[in-house]
Tab-separated table of C-alpha atoms in Angstrom:
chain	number	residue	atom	x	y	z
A	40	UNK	CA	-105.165	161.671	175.547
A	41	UNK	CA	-102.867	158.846	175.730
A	42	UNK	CA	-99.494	159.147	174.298
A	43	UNK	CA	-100.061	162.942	173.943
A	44	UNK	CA	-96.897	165.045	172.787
A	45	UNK	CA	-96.572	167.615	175.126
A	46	UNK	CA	-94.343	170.890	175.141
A	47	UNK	CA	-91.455	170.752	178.589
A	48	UNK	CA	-89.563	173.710	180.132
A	49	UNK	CA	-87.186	173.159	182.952
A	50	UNK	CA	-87.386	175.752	185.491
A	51	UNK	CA	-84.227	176.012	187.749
A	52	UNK	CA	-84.476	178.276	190.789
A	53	UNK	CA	-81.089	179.886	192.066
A	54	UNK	CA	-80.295	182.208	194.814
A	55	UNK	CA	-76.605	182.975	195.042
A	56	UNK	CA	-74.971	180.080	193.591
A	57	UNK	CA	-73.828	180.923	189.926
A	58	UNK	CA	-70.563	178.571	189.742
A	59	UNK	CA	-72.857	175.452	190.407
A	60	UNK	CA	-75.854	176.615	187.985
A	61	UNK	CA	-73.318	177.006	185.422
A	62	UNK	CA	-72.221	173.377	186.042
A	63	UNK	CA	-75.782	172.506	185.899
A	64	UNK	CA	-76.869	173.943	182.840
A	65	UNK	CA	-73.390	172.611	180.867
A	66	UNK	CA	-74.588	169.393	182.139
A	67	UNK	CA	-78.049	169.440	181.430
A	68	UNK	CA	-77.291	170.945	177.789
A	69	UNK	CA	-74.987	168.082	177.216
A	70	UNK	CA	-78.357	166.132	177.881
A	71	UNK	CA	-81.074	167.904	176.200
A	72	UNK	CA	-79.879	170.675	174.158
A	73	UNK	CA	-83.140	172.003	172.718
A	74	UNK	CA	-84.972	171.868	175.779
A	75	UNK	CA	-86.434	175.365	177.207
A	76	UNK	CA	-85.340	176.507	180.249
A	77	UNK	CA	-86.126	178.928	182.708
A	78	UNK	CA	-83.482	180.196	185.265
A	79	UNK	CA	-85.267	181.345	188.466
A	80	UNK	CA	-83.031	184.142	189.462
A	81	UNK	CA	-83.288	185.474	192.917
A	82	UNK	CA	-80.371	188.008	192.529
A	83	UNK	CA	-78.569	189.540	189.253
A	84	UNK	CA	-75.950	188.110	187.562
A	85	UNK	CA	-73.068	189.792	188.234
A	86	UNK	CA	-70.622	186.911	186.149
A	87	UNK	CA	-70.146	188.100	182.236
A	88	UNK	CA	-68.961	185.172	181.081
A	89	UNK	CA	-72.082	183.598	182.440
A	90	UNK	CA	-74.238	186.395	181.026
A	91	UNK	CA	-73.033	186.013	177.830
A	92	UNK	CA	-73.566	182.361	178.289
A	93	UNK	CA	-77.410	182.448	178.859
A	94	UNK	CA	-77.497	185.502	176.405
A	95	UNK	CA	-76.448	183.013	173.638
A	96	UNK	CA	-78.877	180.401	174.486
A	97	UNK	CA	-82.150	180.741	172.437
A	98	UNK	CA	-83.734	178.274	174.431
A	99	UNK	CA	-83.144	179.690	177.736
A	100	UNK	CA	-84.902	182.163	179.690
A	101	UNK	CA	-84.940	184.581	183.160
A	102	UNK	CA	-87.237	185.133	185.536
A	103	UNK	CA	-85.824	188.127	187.503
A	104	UNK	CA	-86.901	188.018	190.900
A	105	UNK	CA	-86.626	191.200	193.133
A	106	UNK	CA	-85.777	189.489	196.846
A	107	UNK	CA	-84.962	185.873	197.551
A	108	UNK	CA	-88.020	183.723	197.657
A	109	UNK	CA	-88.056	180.361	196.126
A	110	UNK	CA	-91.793	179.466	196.526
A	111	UNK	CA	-92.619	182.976	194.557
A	112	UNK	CA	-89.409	182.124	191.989
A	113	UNK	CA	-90.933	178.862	191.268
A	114	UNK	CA	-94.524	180.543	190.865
A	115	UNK	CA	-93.442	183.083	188.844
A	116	UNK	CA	-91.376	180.602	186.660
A	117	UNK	CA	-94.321	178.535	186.285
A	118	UNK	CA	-96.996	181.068	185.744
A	119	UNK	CA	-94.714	182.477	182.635
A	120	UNK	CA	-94.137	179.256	181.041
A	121	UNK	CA	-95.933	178.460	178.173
A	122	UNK	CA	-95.186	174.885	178.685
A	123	UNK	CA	-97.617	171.839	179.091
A	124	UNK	CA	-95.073	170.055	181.408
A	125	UNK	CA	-93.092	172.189	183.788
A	126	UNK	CA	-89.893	169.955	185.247
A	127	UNK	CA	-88.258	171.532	188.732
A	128	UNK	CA	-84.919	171.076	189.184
A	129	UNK	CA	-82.316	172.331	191.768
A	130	UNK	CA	-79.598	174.520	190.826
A	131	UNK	CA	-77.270	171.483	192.405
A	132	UNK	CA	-79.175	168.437	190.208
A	133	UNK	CA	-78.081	166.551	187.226
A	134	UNK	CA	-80.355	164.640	185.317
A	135	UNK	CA	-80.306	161.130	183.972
A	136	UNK	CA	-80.638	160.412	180.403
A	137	UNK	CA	-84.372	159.560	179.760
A	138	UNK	CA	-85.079	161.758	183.021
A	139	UNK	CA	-87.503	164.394	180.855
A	140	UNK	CA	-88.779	161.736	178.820
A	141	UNK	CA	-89.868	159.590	181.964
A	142	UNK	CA	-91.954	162.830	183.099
A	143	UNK	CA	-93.491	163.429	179.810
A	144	UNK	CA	-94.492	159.791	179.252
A	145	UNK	CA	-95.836	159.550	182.787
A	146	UNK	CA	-98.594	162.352	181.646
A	147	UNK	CA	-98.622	161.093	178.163
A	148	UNK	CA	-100.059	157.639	179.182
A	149	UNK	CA	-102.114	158.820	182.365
A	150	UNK	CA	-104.348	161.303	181.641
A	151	UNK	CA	-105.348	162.100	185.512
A	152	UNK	CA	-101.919	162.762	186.717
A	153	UNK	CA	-101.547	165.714	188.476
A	154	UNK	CA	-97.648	165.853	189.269
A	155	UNK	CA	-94.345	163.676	189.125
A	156	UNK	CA	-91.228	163.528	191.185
A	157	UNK	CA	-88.590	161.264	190.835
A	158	UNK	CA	-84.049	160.776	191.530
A	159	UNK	CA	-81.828	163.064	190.733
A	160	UNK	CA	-77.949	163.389	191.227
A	161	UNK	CA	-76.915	166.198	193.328
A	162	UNK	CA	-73.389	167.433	192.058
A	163	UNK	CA	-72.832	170.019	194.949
A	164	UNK	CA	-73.123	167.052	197.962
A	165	UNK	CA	-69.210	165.641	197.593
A	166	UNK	CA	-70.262	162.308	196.618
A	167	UNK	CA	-68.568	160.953	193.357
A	168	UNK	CA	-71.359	159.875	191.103
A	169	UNK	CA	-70.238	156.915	190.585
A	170	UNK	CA	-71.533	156.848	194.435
A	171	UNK	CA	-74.714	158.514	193.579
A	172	UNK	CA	-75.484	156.344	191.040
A	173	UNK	CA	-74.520	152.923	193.113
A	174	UNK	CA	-77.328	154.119	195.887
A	175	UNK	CA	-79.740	154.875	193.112
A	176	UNK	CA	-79.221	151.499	191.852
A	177	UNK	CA	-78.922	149.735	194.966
A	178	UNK	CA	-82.713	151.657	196.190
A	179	UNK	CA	-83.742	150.414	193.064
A	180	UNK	CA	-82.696	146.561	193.268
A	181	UNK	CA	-83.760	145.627	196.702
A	182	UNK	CA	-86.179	148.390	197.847
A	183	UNK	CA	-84.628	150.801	199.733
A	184	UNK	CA	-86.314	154.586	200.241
A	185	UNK	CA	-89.610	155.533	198.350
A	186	UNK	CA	-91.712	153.147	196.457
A	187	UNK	CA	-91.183	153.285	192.872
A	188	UNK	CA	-94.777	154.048	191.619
């Protein structure tokens, strides 16, 4: 099974926060445009311009939940997906270039991995990211936070 290609989906779960999962999705399109995703929605859209946004978006889908729960959104979103990789992300989080392709290598050349985490850039915080990305370098130069394997 090493260096399997494997399908991805990114599943974004998102209670009440449409302005910033907007942001998100621009950003992560800009990134992978042909990636599926699944949008976790705890409560309808009420934006049109947003509707129309994810309407337009072949590669983009909704999970409809009734009530706010993120533990059922995220079940739901991953019991759906037809996906051999399913990638979390928040409804805050940008992703690095290579970020998907990290995760899918990680299973590709490791047959008995069960799960991945790994950084992401929080836009909502009020950090510039030239700041985010300084303390992601600087944990990664001399050690600071979690262990890199």
């Amino acid at each position: 099974m090493p260096n399997t290609v494997f399908t991805t989906e990114i599943v974004i779960p998102s209670y009440r926060r449409t302005p910033i999962l907007q942001q998100t999705i621009e950003k992560i399109r800009a990134i992978y445009p042909e990636t599926p995703i699944c949008l976790g929605l705890q409560e309808a859209v009420q934006d049109d311009i947003f509707q129309k946004q994810i309407a337009a978006d072949r590669n983009m889908r909704i999970v409809q939940m009734p009530s706010p729960s993120t533990t059922r959104t995220l079940n739901q979103c991953i019991a759906t997906s037809s996906a051999d990789v399913v990638l979390i992300l928040d409804d805050d989080a940008v992703p690095f270039f290579g970020w998907l392709e990290a995760h899918v290598q990680a299973f590709s050349s490791n047959p008995d991995l069960l799960y991945t985490c790994g950084r992401e850039v929080r836009a909502s915080q009020g950090r510039s990211a030239a700041s985010e990305w300084f303390r992601i370098l600087a944990e990664r130069l001399w050690g600071i936070g979690l262990a890199n394997n």
